[in-house]
Amino acid sequence: MPESLSRRRLLGAAAGAAAGVGLAGPAAEAATAATTRTAYASAQPALPSGLFALGVASGDPLPDSAVLWTRLAPAPVAGGGMPERAVEVRWEVATDERFRRVVRRGSESARPELGHSVHVDPQGLRPDTEYFYRFRAGGEISPVGRTRTAPAPDARPRALRFAFASCQNFTAGYFHLYRDLVQQDVAFVAFLGDYIYESAPVATSLRVHQGTDEPYSLTDYRNRYAQYRTDPDLQAGHAAAPWIVTLDDHEIDNNWADDFPQDPDKQTPEGFRARRIAAFQAWYEHMPVRRTARPNGPDMQVFRRFDFGDLARVHVLDTRQYRSDQVATIQEAEDPSRTMLGAQQEKWLDAGLLSGRQRWNLLANQTQVATNDRTAGEADSFDLDNWDGYRASRRKLMDTFAQPRVANPVVLTGDRHSTFIMDLERNPEQPGTPVVGAELCGTSITSGGDIPPSSQQQFHTTYDPIAAESPHWRYWDNRRGYILCEVGRERMESTLRSTEVVTKQEGAPVISAARFVTESGRRGVTVA
Ligand code: FE
Ligand code: CA
């Protein structure tokens, strides 16, 4: 599906037109509003207050649109608290924060079968432009969100500033790093997975997960997502910039792979399938993604692409839905029939990497691509949930990266809960193999908790000897954080914004701990 972007845009336009809110001018908008008001009978009982308790979000920026999201949930962790009927949600997009210059408005139906979430896809916005948006429902008005469209396809941007983050375990800390992120004026935030953790509540944790067990049902997952979204810093993070979100394992079940749960002895295939359907549905309901991502049972279209003029192309990967099950040994990991992306996504990615005329190819990826022997000395051990367990797939990707037509590939990765900056080698098993790309493994927003100096020291005691045997490693660090990237025409500079403390609600100092540079035309990454 090489042209999925234009396909999605066509689908988006069709959906907007069908809902009567697409390209309508002011008169048509007024007519739409009048019709919808009649449709939602006025004799309904009043709605509970606090409809916008989960805030607002935007995402998936295109040159002429960005998805605007909210979910009406006055009782966030108790099923949402909405009546079993559709509710009209009116929306406005303006070029100013006070909504004096409204450029688009319309209304959507927030329906119980989608948890009263709305995913507005306003069309006809200007490229590379900042917009403000808000919603109204039941006499209430939402907080104001800020979003930004992508540059036009023929634009030649001088710079693109964005951030990426992953792994926000609610029980491990407060999301105060987003307080730092919202001050960075980014074009978008890429979120690479582990938006929630599916673990059962533990009474002694810093913040206790809702519920009584791991989530299994749709209501369970709705409550879990809503609980995370009640964090004010996470809400502020979403309100400040569009997000480009993908998912990893903990959105559903630790280390799941396609039809396989973490513990097949405890979850039947039917049980896990139902769980996946529920988890996908709740993910969609809470993420600012296009309607084209609305799940169809256990399937959901997550891999997709975003272009930022001729400067950067962002390939968003889905390495969970189509992968072969994890194996136990490195011999099994070599099996050429194993796949990380699935045949269709692999073709789509190759085509997108080879056809792009952008200067930079950024991959929004979940688990580490670069090889990582985790035992110092002769013996070795690998995390086979990572690309180390899918060696044929990795080799194919590195072969594609090696083609001169693929400009400046940089993989952005989550999952590790520590920062690992690495060169990507064409064939890591061969000495003297060429460097074909760079990988920036970000750390986590909270997962892993505080890192006092003693923990940092322990981390280095473990990893420094391994690093000495891993010449492709450039930087490693155990603190929490996110990575801020500035993509220019000649170089990409990435800064690790990090903190040692996430367990204090009032926050803690966030510093620029290190800076990494990739030069255009030179594969790999260096520490500045
Ligand atoms: Fe994680
Ligand atoms: Ca070793």
XYZ file of C-alpha atoms and ligand atoms in Angstrom:
530
model
C 0.000 0.000 0.000
C 2.598 2.577 -1.094
C 0.175 5.448 -1.532
C -1.600 5.023 1.756
C -1.293 8.707 2.565
C -3.362 9.838 -0.376
C -5.710 6.935 0.183
C -6.233 7.976 3.767
C -6.808 11.543 2.740
C -9.466 10.520 0.273
C -11.159 8.347 2.868
C -10.950 11.172 5.386
C -12.543 13.593 2.942
C -15.310 11.134 2.191
C -16.031 10.558 5.859
C -16.094 14.296 6.511
C -18.472 14.901 3.631
C -20.747 12.092 4.779
C -20.970 13.637 8.229
C -21.821 17.000 6.684
C -18.966 18.821 8.349
C -16.264 18.571 5.721
C -15.747 21.544 3.487
C -18.915 23.337 4.392
C -18.966 27.137 4.365
C -20.562 29.172 7.156
C -24.114 28.837 5.794
C -23.859 25.099 5.362
C -22.321 24.850 8.822
C -25.220 26.717 10.358
C -27.633 24.396 8.554
C -25.730 21.366 9.817
C -25.831 22.666 13.353
C -29.577 23.293 13.113
C -30.230 19.806 11.773
C -28.147 18.159 14.423
C -29.786 20.152 17.167
C -33.189 18.880 16.057
C -31.843 15.369 15.763
C -30.723 15.334 19.390
C -34.096 15.878 21.015
C -34.053 18.741 23.484
C -36.226 16.866 25.993
C -33.276 14.716 27.072
C -32.289 14.950 30.733
C -29.329 17.194 31.456
C -25.879 15.663 31.108
C -23.635 15.229 34.118
C -21.109 18.023 34.583
C -17.383 17.723 33.951
C -17.826 16.341 30.433
C -14.307 17.336 29.386
C -12.482 15.713 32.307
C -10.095 13.979 29.883
C -9.081 17.161 28.109
C -8.463 17.519 24.385
C -5.886 16.249 21.941
C -4.878 16.541 18.309
C -2.811 14.364 16.068
C -1.743 12.904 12.728
C -0.993 16.278 11.070
C -1.412 16.575 7.313
C -0.896 19.743 5.261
C -4.639 20.468 5.333
C -5.830 18.857 8.543
C -5.057 17.478 11.979
C -7.364 15.174 13.914
C -9.090 16.870 16.844
C -10.036 14.604 19.707
C -12.037 14.619 22.872
C -14.023 12.082 24.833
C -16.943 12.981 27.058
C -16.250 11.181 30.329
C -17.514 12.949 33.453
C -16.711 9.804 35.481
C -13.375 8.859 33.909
C -12.529 5.660 35.797
C -16.123 4.496 36.278
C -17.016 3.708 32.679
C -17.152 7.350 31.629
C -20.424 8.278 33.293
C -22.347 9.156 30.130
C -25.942 8.161 29.332
C -26.437 5.460 26.669
C -27.252 7.915 23.915
C -25.508 10.026 21.321
C -24.568 13.561 22.326
C -23.829 16.445 20.010
C -20.319 17.873 20.289
C -19.657 21.146 18.495
C -16.117 22.066 17.524
C -14.315 25.167 16.380
C -10.905 25.793 14.855
C -9.393 29.274 15.008
C -6.129 30.924 14.170
C -6.064 32.676 17.541
C -6.326 31.421 21.093
C -9.354 33.626 21.851
C -11.339 32.301 18.887
C -11.899 35.705 17.269
C -10.921 34.270 13.894
C -12.740 30.958 13.617
C -11.914 29.280 10.306
C -13.793 25.991 10.636
C -16.625 24.757 12.791
C -18.981 21.846 12.814
C -20.499 19.180 14.982
C -19.997 15.495 15.577
C -22.048 12.909 17.301
C -20.344 11.409 20.375
C -21.789 7.935 20.468
C -21.869 5.375 23.277
C -20.445 2.634 21.028
C -17.256 4.716 20.761
C -17.182 5.660 24.438
C -18.494 9.143 23.528
C -15.205 9.972 21.845
C -14.990 12.160 18.758
C -12.290 12.227 16.092
C -12.854 15.368 14.046
C -10.923 15.656 10.799
C -11.405 19.251 9.635
C -10.403 19.740 6.019
C -9.065 22.716 4.151
C -6.693 24.064 6.782
C -3.554 25.870 5.673
C -0.229 24.009 5.662
C 2.421 24.610 8.325
C 0.047 26.717 10.389
C -0.744 26.877 14.081
C -4.405 26.484 15.016
C -6.428 26.466 18.204
C -9.451 24.270 18.765
C -12.120 23.617 21.376
C -15.337 21.676 21.828
C -18.751 22.370 23.331
C -21.287 19.892 24.665
C -24.136 20.019 27.155
C -23.531 23.690 27.844
C -19.883 23.107 28.711
C -16.790 24.240 26.892
C -13.568 22.268 26.691
C -10.038 23.444 27.383
C -8.338 24.969 24.340
C -5.881 22.856 22.370
C -3.150 23.985 20.040
C -2.245 22.085 16.934
C -0.145 22.530 13.820
C -0.611 21.289 10.268
C 2.255 19.751 8.294
C 4.049 21.790 5.623
C 2.783 21.543 2.037
C 4.170 18.662 -0.038
C 6.217 21.065 -2.182
C 7.506 23.104 0.783
C 11.226 23.199 1.543
C 11.279 23.663 5.321
C 14.562 24.728 6.855
C 13.865 22.932 10.121
C 11.513 20.570 11.883
C 11.421 20.442 15.654
C 9.696 17.545 17.361
C 9.956 15.336 20.425
C 9.479 11.653 21.011
C 8.546 9.771 24.157
C 7.389 6.373 25.358
C 6.632 4.238 28.395
C 4.529 6.109 30.933
C 3.736 3.750 33.757
C 1.203 5.636 35.885
C 2.184 3.712 39.003
C 5.904 4.561 38.705
C 5.676 8.343 38.765
C 4.079 11.600 37.704
C 4.228 12.696 34.090
C 6.007 15.964 34.888
C 8.371 15.602 31.936
C 5.495 16.805 29.759
C 5.601 20.087 31.698
C 9.066 20.532 30.249
C 8.035 19.284 26.814
C 5.175 21.756 26.397
C 7.694 24.595 26.596
C 9.671 23.303 23.615
C 7.389 24.544 20.822
C 7.427 21.319 18.844
C 5.641 20.634 15.557
C 4.567 17.257 16.927
C 5.176 14.660 19.611
C 5.767 11.078 18.488
C 4.677 8.553 21.084
C 6.252 5.149 20.544
C 4.295 2.845 22.814
C 3.414 1.813 26.356
C 0.901 4.634 26.706
C -0.714 2.550 29.458
C 0.477 -0.486 31.357
C -1.962 -3.343 31.743
C -0.652 -4.495 35.110
C -3.043 -5.154 37.995
C -3.261 -2.597 40.794
C -0.682 -2.861 43.576
C -1.795 -1.098 46.736
C 1.722 0.006 47.649
C 2.571 1.711 44.336
C 3.041 5.463 44.187
C -0.157 5.885 42.150
C -2.438 2.862 42.156
C -3.909 1.457 38.960
C -7.708 1.471 38.855
C -9.697 -1.761 38.892
C -9.068 -5.014 40.671
C -7.086 -6.917 38.041
C -5.442 -6.454 34.647
C -7.898 -4.980 32.121
C -9.694 -7.492 29.905
C -13.032 -5.956 28.899
C -13.721 -2.773 26.941
C -14.892 -1.056 30.131
C -11.690 -2.128 31.903
C -9.488 -0.668 29.167
C -11.576 2.507 28.925
C -11.116 3.045 32.639
C -7.375 2.409 32.394
C -6.844 4.866 29.517
C -9.057 7.418 31.211
C -7.123 7.093 34.460
C -3.866 7.855 32.649
C -5.455 10.755 30.828
C -6.526 12.349 34.118
C -2.861 13.234 34.734
C -2.796 17.031 34.211
C 0.677 17.052 32.662
C -0.285 14.413 30.116
C -3.380 16.443 29.271
C -1.236 19.543 28.865
C 1.143 17.599 26.622
C -1.714 16.633 24.340
C -3.192 20.139 24.341
C 0.136 21.712 23.333
C 0.903 19.927 20.048
C -0.371 17.238 17.704
C 0.769 13.742 18.589
C 1.686 10.939 16.222
C 0.969 7.843 18.257
C 1.776 4.210 17.787
C 1.453 1.349 20.251
C 3.620 -1.408 21.674
C 2.793 -4.338 23.928
C 1.469 -2.891 27.201
C -1.492 -1.247 25.485
C -2.819 -4.810 25.303
C -0.690 -7.424 27.094
C 3.026 -7.684 27.926
C 5.053 -9.050 24.972
C 2.005 -10.030 22.912
C 2.640 -11.017 19.302
C -0.254 -11.124 16.866
C -2.551 -13.881 18.175
C -0.235 -14.865 21.022
C -0.599 -13.457 24.541
C 2.212 -13.275 27.068
C 0.974 -16.397 28.853
C -0.889 -18.729 26.443
C -1.291 -21.188 29.316
C -3.495 -18.650 31.096
C -5.347 -16.977 28.196
C -7.264 -19.029 25.649
C -7.001 -17.954 21.984
C -10.662 -16.801 22.087
C -10.088 -14.980 25.371
C -7.029 -13.189 24.056
C -8.792 -12.299 20.829
C -11.637 -10.696 22.786
C -9.083 -8.886 24.911
C -7.260 -7.549 21.870
C -10.535 -6.338 20.346
C -11.392 -4.503 23.578
C -7.906 -3.013 23.946
C -7.754 -1.801 20.317
C -11.170 -0.251 20.629
C -10.215 1.635 23.797
C -6.908 2.735 22.252
C -8.744 4.161 19.264
C -11.289 5.867 21.503
C -8.526 7.664 23.408
C -6.016 8.541 20.687
C -6.068 11.482 18.265
C -5.908 9.245 15.192
C -7.956 9.294 11.979
C -11.143 7.313 11.521
C -9.172 5.055 9.204
C -7.572 3.647 12.383
C -10.931 2.592 13.792
C -10.504 -1.104 14.551
C -12.289 -3.785 12.650
C -12.527 -6.473 15.313
C -8.975 -7.589 16.113
C -7.456 -5.586 13.231
C -6.455 -1.957 13.268
C -4.563 0.155 10.718
C -1.697 1.616 12.731
C 1.208 1.816 10.263
C 1.043 5.050 8.312
C 3.205 7.871 7.038
C 3.559 11.633 7.468
C 5.555 13.971 5.234
C 6.957 17.330 6.271
C 7.585 18.972 2.924
C 10.841 17.806 1.358
C 12.594 17.729 4.749
C 11.372 14.671 6.608
C 9.198 11.637 6.195
C 7.904 9.842 9.278
C 7.099 6.153 8.882
C 4.986 4.971 11.815
C 5.497 1.248 12.401
C 3.350 -1.433 13.968
C 5.633 -4.222 15.196
C 3.035 -6.105 17.258
C 0.080 -6.939 15.062
C 1.832 -8.931 12.365
C 4.911 -10.349 14.075
C 5.808 -14.008 14.527
C 5.693 -15.221 18.115
C 8.800 -14.750 20.266
C 11.338 -17.555 20.308
C 13.681 -18.753 23.046
C 17.006 -19.161 21.261
C 19.152 -17.222 18.841
C 19.140 -20.229 16.475
C 15.349 -20.024 16.258
C 15.599 -16.231 15.851
C 17.521 -16.841 12.615
C 14.575 -18.647 10.999
C 14.096 -16.771 7.707
C 10.324 -17.297 7.784
C 10.011 -15.156 10.930
C 8.654 -11.652 10.492
C 8.553 -8.472 12.573
C 6.409 -6.328 10.261
C 4.442 -8.816 8.199
C 4.757 -8.999 4.411
C 2.354 -6.162 3.629
C 3.857 -3.629 6.023
C 7.372 -4.607 4.973
C 6.516 -3.863 1.334
C 4.838 -0.619 2.309
C 7.882 0.466 4.330
C 10.378 -0.426 1.600
C 8.320 1.425 -1.002
C 7.994 4.462 1.264
C 11.709 4.538 2.021
C 12.695 4.180 -1.621
C 10.139 6.575 -3.102
C 10.507 9.447 -0.619
C 12.289 12.564 -1.833
C 12.686 13.880 1.702
C 16.125 14.473 3.178
C 15.417 12.443 6.292
C 13.581 9.193 6.929
C 12.419 8.881 10.517
C 10.971 5.584 11.690
C 8.638 5.668 14.693
C 9.399 2.208 16.028
C 8.714 0.238 19.190
C 11.551 -2.100 20.202
C 15.297 -1.837 19.637
C 16.588 -2.559 16.135
C 20.344 -2.495 16.830
C 21.780 -5.701 18.167
C 22.284 -5.799 21.902
C 24.172 -8.649 23.539
C 23.307 -8.165 27.195
C 26.062 -10.293 28.692
C 29.644 -9.096 28.872
C 32.330 -11.496 27.767
C 32.196 -14.677 25.713
C 28.671 -15.689 26.670
C 25.808 -13.757 25.149
C 22.128 -13.142 25.779
C 19.575 -11.187 23.839
C 16.134 -9.742 24.370
C 14.342 -11.741 21.698
C 11.237 -9.535 21.885
C 13.422 -6.914 20.161
C 14.568 -7.040 16.529
C 17.371 -9.329 17.789
C 14.685 -12.026 17.789
C 13.669 -11.247 14.185
C 16.995 -11.336 12.393
C 15.778 -11.962 8.858
C 13.426 -8.973 9.118
C 16.226 -6.807 10.480
C 18.578 -7.875 7.708
C 15.984 -6.936 5.081
C 15.458 -3.530 6.693
C 19.201 -2.895 6.892
C 19.552 -3.921 3.230
C 16.950 -1.301 2.350
C 18.706 1.307 4.516
C 21.934 0.516 2.646
C 20.475 1.618 -0.669
C 21.788 5.056 -1.620
C 18.280 6.208 -2.569
C 17.166 5.887 1.057
C 18.097 9.261 2.519
C 19.388 9.487 6.068
C 17.454 6.793 7.929
C 17.064 7.426 11.670
C 15.065 5.006 13.808
C 13.296 6.394 16.874
C 12.616 3.673 19.421
C 10.813 3.197 22.740
C 10.587 0.234 25.104
C 14.024 0.234 26.752
C 13.380 2.502 29.725
C 16.910 3.796 29.256
C 18.587 5.832 26.546
C 20.666 3.922 24.006
C 22.117 5.817 21.053
C 23.560 3.494 18.432
C 24.775 3.108 14.897
C 22.826 0.618 12.810
C 25.054 -1.849 11.023
C 24.196 -3.579 7.793
C 25.047 -7.006 9.153
C 25.832 -6.881 12.873
C 27.114 -10.461 12.834
C 29.935 -9.542 10.444
C 32.994 -7.613 11.603
C 33.695 -4.508 9.534
C 30.112 -4.281 8.330
C 29.146 -0.767 7.156
C 27.006 1.612 9.193
C 23.711 2.178 7.353
C 21.688 4.251 9.789
C 21.217 5.577 13.315
C 18.970 4.531 16.161
C 17.866 6.725 19.024
C 16.287 4.641 21.769
C 14.508 7.051 24.029
C 14.034 6.268 27.686
C 10.730 6.541 29.513
C 8.421 9.170 30.918
C 8.126 7.285 34.227
C 8.662 3.532 33.767
C 11.564 2.443 35.959
C 10.967 5.264 38.428
C 13.592 7.477 40.052
C 17.272 7.052 39.260
C 19.333 8.163 42.205
C 23.128 8.236 41.646
C 23.479 4.734 43.103
C 21.123 3.268 40.437
C 22.920 5.160 37.695
C 26.197 3.721 38.947
C 24.775 0.211 39.027
C 23.513 0.642 35.467
C 26.978 1.632 34.282
C 28.600 -1.230 36.168
C 26.387 -3.585 34.142
C 26.465 -1.857 30.782
C 29.905 -0.255 30.441
C 31.672 -3.626 29.998
C 29.066 -4.627 27.376
C 29.485 -1.279 25.639
C 33.214 -1.913 25.457
C 32.374 -4.946 23.298
C 29.690 -3.098 21.325
C 31.447 -0.548 19.119
C 28.123 0.576 17.611
C 26.962 2.006 20.941
C 27.458 5.749 21.268
C 25.672 6.671 24.484
C 23.751 4.891 27.245
C 22.004 6.301 30.291
C 19.385 5.121 32.734
C 17.489 8.272 33.736
C 13.897 9.099 32.740
C 13.313 11.549 29.922
C 12.306 12.244 26.352
C 14.249 13.249 23.260
C 13.896 16.587 21.536
C 14.941 16.593 17.871
C 15.807 19.436 15.559
C 15.963 18.267 11.965
C 17.729 20.682 9.641
C 18.697 20.367 6.025
C 22.309 19.434 6.824
C 22.068 17.840 10.251
C 19.770 16.410 12.856
C 20.479 17.321 16.454
C 18.791 15.424 19.246
C 18.829 16.371 22.901
C 18.099 14.059 25.807
C 15.930 15.997 28.253
C 16.155 14.032 31.439
C 15.308 13.913 35.108
C 16.380 11.768 38.049
C 13.071 12.126 39.882
C 9.545 11.334 38.714
C 7.979 10.456 42.062
C 7.299 14.039 43.137
C 4.017 15.519 41.998
C 5.493 19.019 42.010
C 8.135 17.881 39.514
C 11.914 17.902 39.556
C 14.701 19.536 37.542
C 14.880 18.523 33.874
C 18.248 18.947 32.186
C 19.744 18.543 28.728
C 21.846 15.516 29.596
C 23.412 14.874 26.200
C 23.236 15.877 22.545
C 23.477 13.588 19.531
C 24.236 14.557 15.950
C 23.618 12.920 12.606
C 24.996 14.682 9.538
C 23.063 14.463 6.301
C 24.831 12.069 3.942
C 26.760 10.398 6.777
C 25.206 7.284 8.238
C 25.251 6.809 11.977
C 25.214 9.106 14.986
C 27.765 10.809 17.209
C 27.639 12.330 20.667
C 28.185 16.104 20.483
Fe 7.635 0.251 28.549
Ca 28.768 -11.257 25.375
